[in-house]
Structures are given as structure tokens and as C-alpha cells.
């Protein structure tokens, strides 16, 4: 198989609302992103992934799409979007869009027609609308629950019928699920793909790619041994991805389809990665992996096996817009950033060096290059719909803490993100992470990210597909990467004590120890030519 431009790509995720606000409404936009393109270019990434860009009432911050053929006016116009694609392409950076096929916004024309055109109107067929159960249909049709909490059904106008009707939403009520058994839906999404591919988009990240179809008859989850099987991951979905793959394969240069896929078993995941379907699936295991060399070894091993079985290269990621920022997951004590407590910093650097030496694709999340921690957003400022659907006893606060806007300039109000009120408040000390400070500091996290990304661009062994001896013992993770004329051992110390090692031919290490020190400090990683 020939080399593809996506094979070892480093992709940088842009969370629109939080990246850069140019028109001073407190929310990021296209003009802001274009103004900060140099930041991305200097990082040295191969591609960006844009969270949903479409017009949306922003009930789930873009994952509730009301028109798939345009750009959210708050972000800019279609013309600006086209110019932005050109800007990135001129710098050799590919652009991945988000596509949201499982559900639409309740403001989408289809749902609006279904709501307003009277019972039995054809638009109702585009959604999953059922009679309720119990007297007068007072209870939802089945026991399914929304990913954001609470029932996954909300009342739908019943137009004088005997029973209350309900519509299905696996997420927020503002996100009605589409009925993928209707061919209109197929056709519409094929047109959407072409619409954006024709504009030069280099691929799609498919939101909830295991969704779309539901089990026939919408059986109660409680009737199934395995709950996942009722609401998700139905066999019909594979024909859809076969069609999508054919469409993207018509385009040159190659386009890319990556799924956000959750399945009950590994065997089920394999089905999405058949040669005629998606090119890749995210691996989310590092987002939930404890600090343990055995754990990391197992996850790496599992991913390499999956690659072996499918031919689809792995995708490594440490953070995204749905999860707690990995600074805070792995280094919860901010105090640990003090000059005499560098372990957190070393761990954080090592995690990047680790994934950058693995075969496949890397997804970074905006702000991780600044070592942004999870922000503590006061409850009254929270915006995530998932927060509002929690029961009072829940500890889950939703996802706002990883979405607080980027700090650009330490000398400006709101760290240069906006002149007006940012859509989520920046906590105290946020300015200290600013790009303006880190840019000129050779020891900053930003410059560290730039240098490792740059190294991966030049060093073939880092991108190489050839990996073996993936091992973990005594809290030391180790593996070997190879090219024809180079062999490099990657060693990472997960323990709390120094680990003696033969430092001859060390290429890079992630602490500021002298390169000739013959021990790896706690949390430290080294690349060693062997
Ligand atoms: C996205 C979330 C979104 C959900 C519903 C996800 O998995 O990553 O941010 O809320 O899909 O579209
Ligand atoms: Ca704006």
C-alpha cells in the first residue's frame, strides 16, 4: 500500500467558539482563526480539524446543525470559509470538517416542518416519533436514556390523537435523531459530503459514527443483555459508510474519513474499519488511562493489534473538547509547576513525546500546546447542555472546563481573545499561559510542542510504521522504532524514582536534566539511538 498524506499526520483541533474572536462578540470566528493562522503554522501541524462550522442555534455549541450547506453567521460567511481553506492550503495544512449525521437541530427545516405541518406530514418520517406508553401515552415509548442524562424522548405534538407522541434524541432535546431508514436522509448527507469536498475540504470527522440506525422495534434496553445493542452500532450503518467511502474516493488528492466510534466490543469496531469504509477511528483510551506503564503498554498493544487486523493506522489523542484536559488529569496539582516541583511538567512533555513516536496519526486539542489545565467554571457560568441534564446528586459538571478560550496576549484584557466578555470566563492566572509569554521563552511548553512536532516532520523513525518490543516492566515503558538505517528506543519512566539508564546516544529527553545524566527522572522520557 502506498503512502498517504494522512498516514502520519499531526492534526490540531480548533474549537471554534474558543479559538479567537475577531468581531468582539466574545465568541471565536473565522476571521479570528485566520488572524491566528501563523500560530498554527509555527506549530508545524499537517492539518486542522474544525468543530462544527454550520449554522446552529448553538444548543450543543454547533453539534445541533440547522443547515448543513452554510456557515454559522456568528463565525462568518461561506466566502470567508473558502478563503480560509485557501489560507490553510497555501501553507500546506489540510482541513478536516466535522459532520453530524446522527441528529439535526430542532431548528432544522425538516424538524420544523415535522412540527408544524400537522400529524402524518411527510417530514415526520425523517425523525423517530412514536406513541408513548401508559395511559394516554404519558410515558416515553421505551427506557432509553440520553447521553447527556435523562430520558432520550421528549413530547412531540400529537395533533389531537389519542396518545401522546414522543421524538427520540440520544443527546439534548434540541438534537432530534434522524431516521436513517429513510432514503431522503441518505441522499441529503451524500449531497452534504460533496458540497464541502467540492469546496476543497480534505475530509470529515464523523460525529457519533456508531449512531444513525437504531435496533428494529426500538426495544427496551433492559431487555438486552448488553445495553449498547439497542440504541447504537446497528449493522445497517456500514452500508452508509461504504457509500461515503466511494464518494470521498472520487476526489484527488486523497480525502479522509475518521469516526468517533464507541462499540461494545473490539470485533464490532473492526467492522467500521474494513477497507471499503472509514480510514480511521479515534482511540479514546489515553483520555481515560491512569498513569501506569502497564496501562499504556496495553493500550498501545491493543491499538497496534487493531491496525494489524484492519490495515488502518492508529490515531492517538490525549485531549479533546469533551474530556478533562490532560494537564489536569495527569498533574492535578498546579503547585507542581513550581520550579522545585517539575514532575507535572515532565510528565506532560513525556506524554507528547510518547504519542509523537508512535505510528499513525496524532490529534492535538487547541490549548494543550500552552499546557492549559481544566478550568474551574462557576456553575452560574456553565453552558454545556450536559451540565443542565444532570441529576442534583451528580458530580459531573459537563465539558465547559476544557472549552475556556485561548489566552493569546498577557497584556490585553481577556488575554487578547476578545475585547468583550468571553463566552466562558477565564479563571485567574489564565493570562500566564498566553502565547505572547510562551513564544519568546525557549523553555515554554509552546516551544517544546513546536520542537517535537518539527522533529517528527524531519525524523523518519518517529513517523515510521515499524515498531516492536513494546514492553513495560518496573514502571518503565519501552519500545523500539525503526527505519532502514536507524533504530531508536523510547523509554518512559512512570515511577516516582530515578531510573538508571545507559544514556549514550540519547537524542532527546523531556526533563531539563543534563543530557548526559545517566538516570531518567520521574515522569521523564528519552529517545535513544541504539
Ligand atoms: C461530540 C460532542 C457532542 C455530541 C453530540 C459528540 O460525541 O464530540 O461534543 O456533544 O457528539 O453531537
Ligand atoms: Ca466573534
Short mmCIF file of C-alpha atoms and ligand atoms in Angstrom, two decimals:
data_model
loop_
_atom_site.label_atom_id
_atom_site.label_comp_id
_atom_site.label_asym_id
_atom_site.label_seq_id
_atom_site.Cartn_x
_atom_site.Cartn_y
_atom_site.Cartn_z
CA UNK A 1 0.00 0.00 0.00
CA UNK A 2 1.41 3.41 -0.93
CA UNK A 3 1.96 6.22 1.50
CA UNK A 4 -0.98 8.51 2.01
CA UNK A 5 -0.76 12.14 3.14
CA UNK A 6 -2.90 11.33 6.18
CA UNK A 7 -0.80 8.35 7.34
CA UNK A 8 1.32 10.12 9.92
CA UNK A 9 -0.49 13.45 10.05
CA UNK A 10 -0.42 15.64 13.14
CA UNK A 11 -3.86 17.25 13.38
CA UNK A 12 -4.71 20.27 15.52
CA UNK A 13 -8.32 20.57 16.71
CA UNK A 14 -9.93 24.01 16.65
CA UNK A 15 -12.84 24.57 18.98
CA UNK A 16 -14.36 27.49 17.09
CA UNK A 17 -16.00 29.32 19.93
CA UNK A 18 -12.81 29.43 21.97
CA UNK A 19 -10.04 29.98 19.48
CA UNK A 20 -10.03 33.68 18.59
CA UNK A 21 -12.73 36.34 18.45
CA UNK A 22 -12.19 38.96 15.75
CA UNK A 23 -15.55 40.76 15.74
CA UNK A 24 -15.69 41.22 19.51
CA UNK A 25 -18.84 39.36 20.43
CA UNK A 26 -16.98 37.12 22.87
CA UNK A 27 -17.10 34.05 20.59
CA UNK A 28 -14.42 32.78 18.24
CA UNK A 29 -14.89 33.14 14.47
CA UNK A 30 -13.35 32.58 11.04
CA UNK A 31 -11.70 35.99 10.92
CA UNK A 32 -10.14 35.23 14.32
CA UNK A 33 -8.83 31.87 13.15
CA UNK A 34 -7.38 33.44 10.00
CA UNK A 35 -5.72 36.11 12.13
CA UNK A 36 -4.04 33.41 14.19
CA UNK A 37 -3.05 31.14 11.34
CA UNK A 38 0.62 31.80 12.00
CA UNK A 39 0.30 30.23 15.41
CA UNK A 40 -0.86 27.01 13.76
CA UNK A 41 1.70 27.24 11.00
CA UNK A 42 4.51 27.73 13.51
CA UNK A 43 3.33 24.74 15.48
CA UNK A 44 4.10 22.74 12.36
CA UNK A 45 0.97 20.59 12.19
CA UNK A 46 -0.17 18.90 8.98
CA UNK A 47 -3.90 19.50 9.36
CA UNK A 48 -6.61 21.12 11.41
CA UNK A 49 -9.93 19.64 12.50
CA UNK A 50 -12.71 22.20 12.82
CA UNK A 51 -15.53 21.51 15.24
CA UNK A 52 -18.92 22.05 13.52
CA UNK A 53 -18.94 25.16 11.40
CA UNK A 54 -22.56 25.06 10.23
CA UNK A 55 -25.40 27.39 11.16
CA UNK A 56 -26.61 26.27 14.54
CA UNK A 57 -28.65 27.67 17.41
CA UNK A 58 -25.63 26.52 19.45
CA UNK A 59 -27.75 24.46 21.84
CA UNK A 60 -24.86 21.98 21.88
CA UNK A 61 -22.36 24.53 20.57
CA UNK A 62 -22.54 23.53 16.94
CA UNK A 63 -23.47 19.84 17.27
CA UNK A 64 -27.06 20.93 16.65
CA UNK A 65 -26.91 21.80 12.95
CA UNK A 66 -29.76 23.75 11.39
CA UNK A 67 -28.32 23.96 7.85
CA UNK A 68 -25.56 21.72 6.52
CA UNK A 69 -24.90 23.83 3.43
CA UNK A 70 -23.74 27.05 5.02
CA UNK A 71 -21.55 28.59 7.71
CA UNK A 72 -22.73 29.78 11.12
CA UNK A 73 -23.18 33.57 10.67
CA UNK A 74 -21.61 34.19 14.05
CA UNK A 75 -18.44 32.56 12.70
CA UNK A 76 -18.52 34.27 9.29
CA UNK A 77 -19.68 33.59 5.75
CA UNK A 78 -19.20 30.84 3.23
CA UNK A 79 -16.92 33.16 1.23
CA UNK A 80 -14.73 33.69 4.27
CA UNK A 81 -14.72 29.96 4.85
CA UNK A 82 -13.49 29.38 1.29
CA UNK A 83 -10.75 31.96 1.74
CA UNK A 84 -9.78 30.32 5.00
CA UNK A 85 -9.41 26.93 3.27
CA UNK A 86 -7.14 28.59 0.74
CA UNK A 87 -5.10 30.19 3.52
CA UNK A 88 -4.51 26.80 5.10
CA UNK A 89 -3.84 25.02 1.84
CA UNK A 90 -1.31 27.64 0.84
CA UNK A 91 0.58 26.77 3.99
CA UNK A 92 0.33 23.06 3.26
CA UNK A 93 -2.18 22.45 6.04
CA UNK A 94 -5.16 20.18 5.38
CA UNK A 95 -8.63 20.94 6.70
CA UNK A 96 -10.89 18.34 8.32
CA UNK A 97 -14.53 19.21 8.99
CA UNK A 98 -16.92 17.76 11.50
CA UNK A 99 -20.04 16.12 10.09
CA UNK A 100 -23.01 15.40 12.35
CA UNK A 101 -25.25 12.70 10.83
CA UNK A 102 -26.96 11.19 13.88
CA UNK A 103 -29.13 14.20 14.63
CA UNK A 104 -30.02 17.70 13.44
CA UNK A 105 -31.02 20.83 15.30
CA UNK A 106 -34.66 21.12 16.28
CA UNK A 107 -34.49 24.33 14.20
CA UNK A 108 -33.54 22.40 11.06
CA UNK A 109 -36.17 22.85 8.33
CA UNK A 110 -37.06 19.15 8.42
CA UNK A 111 -37.88 19.17 12.11
CA UNK A 112 -39.67 22.47 11.82
CA UNK A 113 -41.86 21.08 9.03
CA UNK A 114 -42.49 17.93 11.03
CA UNK A 115 -43.57 20.03 13.98
CA UNK A 116 -45.76 22.48 12.16
CA UNK A 117 -47.31 20.72 9.18
CA UNK A 118 -49.74 18.54 11.12
CA UNK A 119 -49.71 14.90 12.19
CA UNK A 120 -48.71 12.48 9.47
CA UNK A 121 -46.90 15.07 7.35
CA UNK A 122 -44.03 13.54 5.32
CA UNK A 123 -41.31 15.36 7.28
CA UNK A 124 -42.23 13.38 10.37
CA UNK A 125 -40.75 10.37 8.60
CA UNK A 126 -37.30 11.93 8.82
CA UNK A 127 -37.35 11.52 12.60
CA UNK A 128 -38.12 8.84 15.15
CA UNK A 129 -41.54 9.66 16.50
CA UNK A 130 -43.57 7.11 18.46
CA UNK A 131 -46.65 6.86 20.62
CA UNK A 132 -45.99 6.93 24.34
CA UNK A 133 -46.81 4.12 26.74
CA UNK A 134 -49.10 4.10 29.75
CA UNK A 135 -52.47 5.87 29.99
CA UNK A 136 -52.76 8.44 27.22
CA UNK A 137 -49.15 7.74 26.22
CA UNK A 138 -47.91 9.66 29.21
CA UNK A 139 -44.63 7.72 29.41
CA UNK A 140 -41.88 7.66 26.78
CA UNK A 141 -42.01 4.82 24.24
CA UNK A 142 -39.07 2.97 25.81
CA UNK A 143 -36.41 3.17 28.52
CA UNK A 144 -33.59 4.69 26.50
CA UNK A 145 -31.54 7.41 28.17
CA UNK A 146 -29.81 10.40 26.67
CA UNK A 147 -26.01 10.52 26.70
CA UNK A 148 -26.39 13.90 28.40
CA UNK A 149 -28.66 12.43 31.09
CA UNK A 150 -32.43 11.96 31.46
CA UNK A 151 -34.80 10.21 29.05
CA UNK A 152 -33.93 10.28 25.37
CA UNK A 153 -37.52 11.16 24.46
CA UNK A 154 -39.37 14.47 24.56
CA UNK A 155 -43.05 15.11 23.80
CA UNK A 156 -43.95 15.69 20.17
CA UNK A 157 -47.20 17.45 19.19
CA UNK A 158 -49.90 14.82 18.98
CA UNK A 159 -52.39 16.80 16.90
CA UNK A 160 -55.49 15.60 18.72
CA UNK A 161 -54.52 11.94 18.69
CA UNK A 162 -55.49 9.62 21.43
CA UNK A 163 -51.95 9.02 22.65
CA UNK A 164 -49.14 11.45 23.44
CA UNK A 165 -46.37 11.17 20.88
CA UNK A 166 -42.63 11.48 21.59
CA UNK A 167 -39.50 12.10 19.49
CA UNK A 168 -36.12 10.49 20.07
CA UNK A 169 -32.99 12.45 20.92
CA UNK A 170 -29.98 10.49 22.09
CA UNK A 171 -28.39 13.79 23.18
CA UNK A 172 -30.17 17.05 24.04
CA UNK A 173 -33.86 17.65 23.18
CA UNK A 174 -32.58 20.30 20.74
CA UNK A 175 -30.93 17.44 18.77
CA UNK A 176 -33.68 15.16 17.34
CA UNK A 177 -32.25 11.91 15.95
CA UNK A 178 -32.70 11.35 12.24
CA UNK A 179 -34.47 8.30 10.87
CA UNK A 180 -31.76 6.70 8.76
CA UNK A 181 -34.22 4.18 7.35
CA UNK A 182 -35.47 6.99 5.13
CA UNK A 183 -33.62 7.36 1.84
CA UNK A 184 -34.07 11.15 1.83
CA UNK A 185 -31.63 11.19 4.72
CA UNK A 186 -29.06 9.16 2.79
CA UNK A 187 -29.34 11.38 -0.22
CA UNK A 188 -29.12 14.57 1.81
CA UNK A 189 -25.90 13.52 3.52
CA UNK A 190 -24.30 12.41 0.29
CA UNK A 191 -25.01 15.88 -1.06
CA UNK A 192 -23.57 17.45 2.06
CA UNK A 193 -20.34 15.50 1.69
CA UNK A 194 -19.97 16.55 -1.93
CA UNK A 195 -20.84 20.15 -1.18
CA UNK A 196 -17.87 20.51 1.19
CA UNK A 197 -15.49 18.21 -0.68
CA UNK A 198 -16.07 20.35 -3.76
CA UNK A 199 -15.01 23.37 -1.71
CA UNK A 200 -11.69 21.69 -1.01
CA UNK A 201 -12.24 20.20 2.43
CA UNK A 202 -9.77 17.34 2.98
CA UNK A 203 -12.01 15.04 4.99
CA UNK A 204 -14.50 14.58 7.78
CA UNK A 205 -14.54 13.65 11.41
CA UNK A 206 -17.84 11.79 11.74
CA UNK A 207 -19.67 12.66 14.93
CA UNK A 208 -21.17 9.68 16.80
CA UNK A 209 -20.36 7.48 13.84
CA UNK A 210 -21.73 4.40 15.63
CA UNK A 211 -25.14 6.09 15.84
CA UNK A 212 -27.53 6.73 12.93
CA UNK A 213 -29.57 3.48 12.96
CA UNK A 214 -31.44 2.12 15.98
CA UNK A 215 -32.42 -1.50 16.68
CA UNK A 216 -35.64 -2.53 14.89
CA UNK A 217 -38.72 -2.05 17.06
CA UNK A 218 -36.77 0.20 19.45
CA UNK A 219 -36.66 -2.47 22.18
CA UNK A 220 -36.14 -1.54 25.80
CA UNK A 221 -32.52 -1.52 26.84
CA UNK A 222 -33.43 -3.57 29.86
CA UNK A 223 -34.49 -6.41 27.59
CA UNK A 224 -30.98 -6.67 26.17
CA UNK A 225 -28.07 -8.30 27.95
CA UNK A 226 -25.91 -5.59 26.52
CA UNK A 227 -27.48 -2.13 26.57
CA UNK A 228 -25.34 -0.81 23.78
CA UNK A 229 -27.01 -3.09 21.26
CA UNK A 230 -30.40 -1.41 21.37
CA UNK A 231 -29.53 2.22 20.64
CA UNK A 232 -26.20 2.11 18.84
CA UNK A 233 -23.98 0.30 16.39
CA UNK A 234 -26.54 -1.27 14.07
CA UNK A 235 -25.41 -3.32 11.05
CA UNK A 236 -27.12 -1.00 8.52
CA UNK A 237 -24.64 1.77 9.26
CA UNK A 238 -21.89 0.01 7.35
CA UNK A 239 -23.64 0.38 4.01
CA UNK A 240 -23.76 4.11 4.62
CA UNK A 241 -20.01 4.29 5.19
CA UNK A 242 -19.39 2.14 2.13
CA UNK A 243 -21.25 4.75 0.11
CA UNK A 244 -19.41 7.63 1.79
CA UNK A 245 -16.07 5.98 1.14
CA UNK A 246 -16.92 5.68 -2.55
CA UNK A 247 -17.74 9.37 -2.63
CA UNK A 248 -14.53 10.54 -0.97
CA UNK A 249 -12.51 8.18 -3.13
CA UNK A 250 -13.67 10.08 -6.19
CA UNK A 251 -11.58 13.05 -5.04
CA UNK A 252 -7.92 13.86 -5.53
CA UNK A 253 -5.77 14.31 -3.55
CA UNK A 254 -6.97 11.72 -1.08
CA UNK A 255 -9.69 12.64 1.39
CA UNK A 256 -10.00 11.19 4.86
CA UNK A 257 -12.86 9.77 6.97
CA UNK A 258 -12.33 9.34 10.68
CA UNK A 259 -15.07 8.16 13.01
CA UNK A 260 -15.86 8.96 16.59
CA UNK A 261 -16.86 5.37 17.30
CA UNK A 262 -17.83 3.66 20.52
CA UNK A 263 -18.68 -0.02 20.32
CA UNK A 264 -19.33 -2.70 22.92
CA UNK A 265 -16.55 -4.92 21.62
CA UNK A 266 -13.39 -4.73 19.60
CA UNK A 267 -14.90 -7.03 16.96
CA UNK A 268 -17.65 -4.50 16.36
CA UNK A 269 -15.13 -1.70 15.93
CA UNK A 270 -13.32 -3.71 13.28
CA UNK A 271 -16.45 -3.62 11.14
CA UNK A 272 -16.11 0.16 10.66
CA UNK A 273 -12.50 -0.14 9.56
CA UNK A 274 -12.99 -2.55 6.68
CA UNK A 275 -11.08 -1.50 3.59
CA UNK A 276 -14.22 -0.11 1.95
CA UNK A 277 -15.37 2.01 4.92
CA UNK A 278 -13.62 4.50 7.22
CA UNK A 279 -9.91 5.24 7.12
CA UNK A 280 -9.58 5.57 10.86
CA UNK A 281 -11.26 5.59 14.25
CA UNK A 282 -10.21 7.64 17.24
CA UNK A 283 -8.73 5.74 20.10
CA UNK A 284 -10.04 7.32 23.28
CA UNK A 285 -8.21 5.11 25.72
CA UNK A 286 -5.49 7.67 26.55
CA UNK A 287 -8.25 10.06 27.61
CA UNK A 288 -9.11 7.71 30.45
CA UNK A 289 -5.85 5.91 31.08
CA UNK A 290 -4.33 6.03 34.56
CA UNK A 291 -0.71 6.97 34.96
CA UNK A 292 0.64 3.44 34.61
CA UNK A 293 3.25 1.97 32.31
CA UNK A 294 1.36 -1.34 32.10
CA UNK A 295 -1.82 0.52 31.21
CA UNK A 296 -0.15 2.49 28.46
CA UNK A 297 1.59 -0.62 27.15
CA UNK A 298 -1.71 -2.48 26.98
CA UNK A 299 -3.45 0.35 25.17
CA UNK A 300 -0.62 0.74 22.70
CA UNK A 301 -0.61 -3.01 22.14
CA UNK A 302 -4.36 -3.11 21.56
CA UNK A 303 -4.13 -0.32 19.01
CA UNK A 304 -1.29 -1.96 17.17
CA UNK A 305 -3.32 -5.18 17.03
CA UNK A 306 -6.27 -3.30 15.62
CA UNK A 307 -4.05 -1.81 12.96
CA UNK A 308 -2.67 -5.25 12.20
CA UNK A 309 -6.19 -6.62 11.78
CA UNK A 310 -7.59 -3.76 9.70
CA UNK A 311 -4.70 -2.03 7.96
CA UNK A 312 -5.98 1.26 9.44
CA UNK A 313 -3.22 3.17 11.20
CA UNK A 314 -3.92 4.16 14.82
CA UNK A 315 -4.99 7.60 16.00
CA UNK A 316 -3.52 8.87 19.28
CA UNK A 317 -5.00 11.67 21.30
CA UNK A 318 -4.65 12.98 24.85
CA UNK A 319 -7.33 15.69 24.98
CA UNK A 320 -10.38 16.95 23.12
CA UNK A 321 -13.39 19.22 23.59
CA UNK A 322 -15.37 16.58 25.51
CA UNK A 323 -12.84 15.49 28.13
CA UNK A 324 -10.89 16.87 31.07
CA UNK A 325 -7.70 18.50 29.82
CA UNK A 326 -4.83 16.10 30.24
CA UNK A 327 -2.71 18.56 32.19
CA UNK A 328 -5.28 18.23 34.94
CA UNK A 329 -5.76 14.52 34.51
CA UNK A 330 -2.09 13.72 34.88
CA UNK A 331 -0.80 16.59 37.00
CA UNK A 332 -3.70 17.65 39.18
CA UNK A 333 -1.63 19.83 41.47
CA UNK A 334 -0.97 23.16 39.81
CA UNK A 335 1.52 23.79 42.59
CA UNK A 336 3.57 21.12 40.96
CA UNK A 337 4.51 23.60 38.24
CA UNK A 338 6.74 25.49 40.68
CA UNK A 339 10.45 25.40 39.92
CA UNK A 340 11.09 22.84 42.62
CA UNK A 341 8.19 20.59 41.58
CA UNK A 342 8.73 19.91 37.91
CA UNK A 343 7.30 16.42 37.76
CA UNK A 344 3.98 17.50 36.31
CA UNK A 345 5.75 19.41 33.63
CA UNK A 346 8.00 16.49 32.78
CA UNK A 347 5.07 14.06 32.65
CA UNK A 348 3.19 16.36 30.34
CA UNK A 349 6.15 16.71 27.99
CA UNK A 350 6.70 12.98 28.01
CA UNK A 351 3.12 12.23 27.01
CA UNK A 352 3.54 14.31 23.87
CA UNK A 353 6.92 12.75 23.08
CA UNK A 354 5.32 9.33 23.60
CA UNK A 355 2.45 9.73 21.15
CA UNK A 356 4.66 11.55 18.65
CA UNK A 357 6.90 8.49 18.45
CA UNK A 358 4.03 6.09 17.82
CA UNK A 359 2.98 5.05 14.30
CA UNK A 360 -0.15 6.66 12.88
CA UNK A 361 -1.97 9.92 13.33
CA UNK A 362 -1.86 12.39 16.23
CA UNK A 363 -4.76 14.63 17.25
CA UNK A 364 -3.92 17.64 19.44
CA UNK A 365 -6.52 19.90 21.02
CA UNK A 366 -6.14 23.69 20.92
CA UNK A 367 -4.61 24.96 24.13
CA UNK A 368 -2.77 21.80 25.04
CA UNK A 369 0.35 23.33 23.49
CA UNK A 370 0.08 26.01 26.22
CA UNK A 371 -0.37 23.37 28.95
CA UNK A 372 -3.80 24.76 29.73
CA UNK A 373 -5.37 22.99 32.71
CA UNK A 374 -9.05 22.19 33.07
CA UNK A 375 -10.67 25.46 34.12
CA UNK A 376 -12.95 25.65 37.09
CA UNK A 377 -16.05 27.31 35.60
CA UNK A 378 -18.54 28.58 38.21
CA UNK A 379 -21.88 26.80 37.95
CA UNK A 380 -23.71 30.01 37.06
CA UNK A 381 -21.46 30.48 34.01
CA UNK A 382 -21.72 26.95 32.70
CA UNK A 383 -23.17 26.47 29.22
CA UNK A 384 -22.84 22.80 28.37
CA UNK A 385 -26.27 21.18 27.88
CA UNK A 386 -24.85 18.05 29.52
CA UNK A 387 -24.41 20.02 32.76
CA UNK A 388 -28.07 21.00 32.80
CA UNK A 389 -29.31 17.45 32.32
CA UNK A 390 -27.52 16.03 35.37
CA UNK A 391 -29.40 14.94 38.46
CA UNK A 392 -28.72 17.08 41.56
CA UNK A 393 -26.57 14.37 43.14
CA UNK A 394 -24.25 14.11 40.14
CA UNK A 395 -20.60 15.23 40.39
CA UNK A 396 -20.38 15.61 36.63
CA UNK A 397 -20.08 19.27 35.69
CA UNK A 398 -20.12 18.94 31.93
CA UNK A 399 -17.47 19.94 29.46
CA UNK A 400 -17.09 23.71 29.78
CA UNK A 401 -13.86 23.41 31.76
CA UNK A 402 -11.92 22.25 28.69
CA UNK A 403 -13.52 24.87 26.42
CA UNK A 404 -12.42 28.12 28.05
CA UNK A 405 -11.00 30.48 25.40
CA UNK A 406 -7.36 30.58 24.34
CA UNK A 407 -5.08 33.12 26.04
CA UNK A 408 -3.12 34.96 23.36
CA UNK A 409 -1.68 38.13 24.83
CA UNK A 410 -0.87 38.56 28.51
CA UNK A 411 -1.04 42.36 28.26
CA UNK A 412 -4.57 42.59 26.88
CA UNK A 413 -7.92 42.23 28.57
CA UNK A 414 -9.22 38.68 28.34
CA UNK A 415 -5.73 37.68 27.30
CA UNK A 416 -6.36 39.08 23.82
CA UNK A 417 -9.11 36.58 22.98
CA UNK A 418 -11.78 39.28 22.82
CA UNK A 419 -12.44 42.87 23.85
CA UNK A 420 -15.85 41.99 25.14
CA UNK A 421 -16.99 39.34 27.60
CA UNK A 422 -15.66 35.90 26.61
CA UNK A 423 -18.46 33.32 26.31
CA UNK A 424 -16.89 31.39 29.17
CA UNK A 425 -14.99 33.27 31.87
CA UNK A 426 -11.23 32.93 32.04
CA UNK A 427 -10.10 31.90 35.51
CA UNK A 428 -7.49 33.80 37.41
CA UNK A 429 -3.99 33.22 36.17
CA UNK A 430 -5.19 32.35 32.63
CA UNK A 431 -3.09 35.22 31.23
CA UNK A 432 0.04 33.49 32.47
CA UNK A 433 -0.41 30.79 29.85
CA UNK A 434 -0.55 33.30 27.00
CA UNK A 435 1.11 32.66 23.68
CA UNK A 436 2.77 36.08 24.00
CA UNK A 437 4.70 34.90 27.05
CA UNK A 438 5.46 31.40 25.83
CA UNK A 439 6.50 32.44 22.34
CA UNK A 440 9.75 34.04 23.50
CA UNK A 441 10.58 31.65 26.29
CA UNK A 442 12.79 28.86 24.95
CA UNK A 443 11.72 26.62 27.83
CA UNK A 444 7.99 27.14 27.41
CA UNK A 445 5.53 24.34 26.68
CA UNK A 446 4.67 26.06 23.41
CA UNK A 447 8.26 25.94 22.20
CA UNK A 448 8.56 22.38 23.39
CA UNK A 449 5.49 21.42 21.32
CA UNK A 450 6.90 23.22 18.29
CA UNK A 451 10.22 21.45 18.59
CA UNK A 452 8.76 17.95 18.98
CA UNK A 453 6.33 18.45 16.10
CA UNK A 454 9.18 19.77 14.00
CA UNK A 455 11.33 16.79 14.95
CA UNK A 456 8.59 14.42 13.81
CA UNK A 457 8.46 16.21 10.46
CA UNK A 458 12.13 15.60 9.86
CA UNK A 459 12.84 12.34 11.64
CA UNK A 460 11.53 9.39 9.69
CA UNK A 461 11.92 7.00 12.61
CA UNK A 462 9.26 8.94 14.52
CA UNK A 463 6.70 8.60 11.73
CA UNK A 464 7.83 5.10 10.88
CA UNK A 465 5.30 2.25 10.92
CA UNK A 466 7.88 -0.12 12.25
CA UNK A 467 7.54 -0.64 15.98
CA UNK A 468 8.37 -3.54 18.24
CA UNK A 469 9.44 -4.62 21.71
CA UNK A 470 6.56 -2.72 23.29
CA UNK A 471 7.20 -3.58 26.93
CA UNK A 472 6.54 -2.47 30.44
CA UNK A 473 8.45 -3.55 33.49
CA UNK A 474 9.15 -1.90 36.84
CA UNK A 475 7.09 1.12 35.76
CA UNK A 476 9.23 1.69 32.69
CA UNK A 477 7.52 1.71 29.31
CA UNK A 478 9.73 1.00 26.37
CA UNK A 479 9.53 0.32 22.65
CA UNK A 480 11.72 0.41 19.61
CA UNK A 481 11.09 2.30 16.39
CA UNK A 482 12.95 1.54 13.21
CA UNK A 483 13.73 2.78 9.78
CA UNK A 484 16.13 1.09 7.37
CA UNK A 485 19.13 2.82 8.86
CA UNK A 486 18.09 3.87 12.33
CA UNK A 487 16.84 2.19 15.48
CA UNK A 488 15.57 4.24 18.38
CA UNK A 489 14.45 3.07 21.79
CA UNK A 490 11.80 5.13 23.53
CA UNK A 491 11.98 4.84 27.33
CA UNK A 492 9.48 6.44 29.68
CA UNK A 493 9.66 6.41 33.46
CA UNK A 494 6.21 6.10 35.07
CA UNK A 495 7.67 5.55 38.56
CA UNK A 496 8.32 8.09 41.27
CA UNK A 497 12.02 7.40 41.43
CA UNK A 498 15.03 7.86 39.21
CA UNK A 499 15.69 5.06 36.75
CA UNK A 500 19.30 4.38 35.74
CA UNK A 501 19.85 4.02 32.00
CA UNK A 502 22.65 3.97 29.52
CA UNK A 503 22.48 7.46 28.15
CA UNK A 504 24.89 7.01 25.25
CA UNK A 505 23.30 8.26 22.03
CA UNK A 506 20.39 9.99 23.69
CA UNK A 507 18.66 12.10 21.04
CA UNK A 508 16.14 13.89 23.22
CA UNK A 509 14.88 13.80 26.79
CA UNK A 510 11.94 15.54 28.33
CA UNK A 511 13.40 16.95 31.53
CA UNK A 512 15.86 19.78 31.65
CA UNK A 513 18.44 17.44 33.18
CA UNK A 514 21.77 17.50 31.58
CA UNK A 515 21.52 15.25 28.54
CA UNK A 516 24.41 13.24 29.94
CA UNK A 517 22.75 12.37 33.26
CA UNK A 518 22.56 8.61 33.45
CA UNK A 519 19.15 8.33 35.03
CA UNK A 520 15.63 9.12 33.90
CA UNK A 521 13.82 11.33 36.34
CA UNK A 522 10.26 10.50 37.47
CA UNK A 523 7.94 11.05 34.53
CA UNK A 524 10.79 11.51 32.08
CA UNK A 525 11.03 10.06 28.57
CA UNK A 526 14.10 9.66 26.38
CA UNK A 527 14.69 8.85 22.73
CA UNK A 528 17.88 6.81 22.49
CA UNK A 529 19.51 5.67 19.28
CA UNK A 530 20.56 2.05 19.54
C1 LIG B 1 -19.28 15.39 20.25
C2 LIG B 1 -19.88 16.14 21.39
C3 LIG B 1 -21.35 16.35 21.06
C4 LIG B 1 -22.05 15.02 20.76
C5 LIG B 1 -23.38 15.22 20.14
C6 LIG B 1 -20.03 14.09 20.41
O1 LIG B 1 -19.52 12.97 20.58
O2 LIG B 1 -17.89 15.23 20.34
O3 LIG B 1 -19.22 17.34 21.61
O4 LIG B 1 -21.96 16.95 22.15
O5 LIG B 1 -21.30 14.25 19.88
O6 LIG B 1 -23.27 15.64 18.81
CA1 LIG B 2 -16.82 36.56 17.21
#
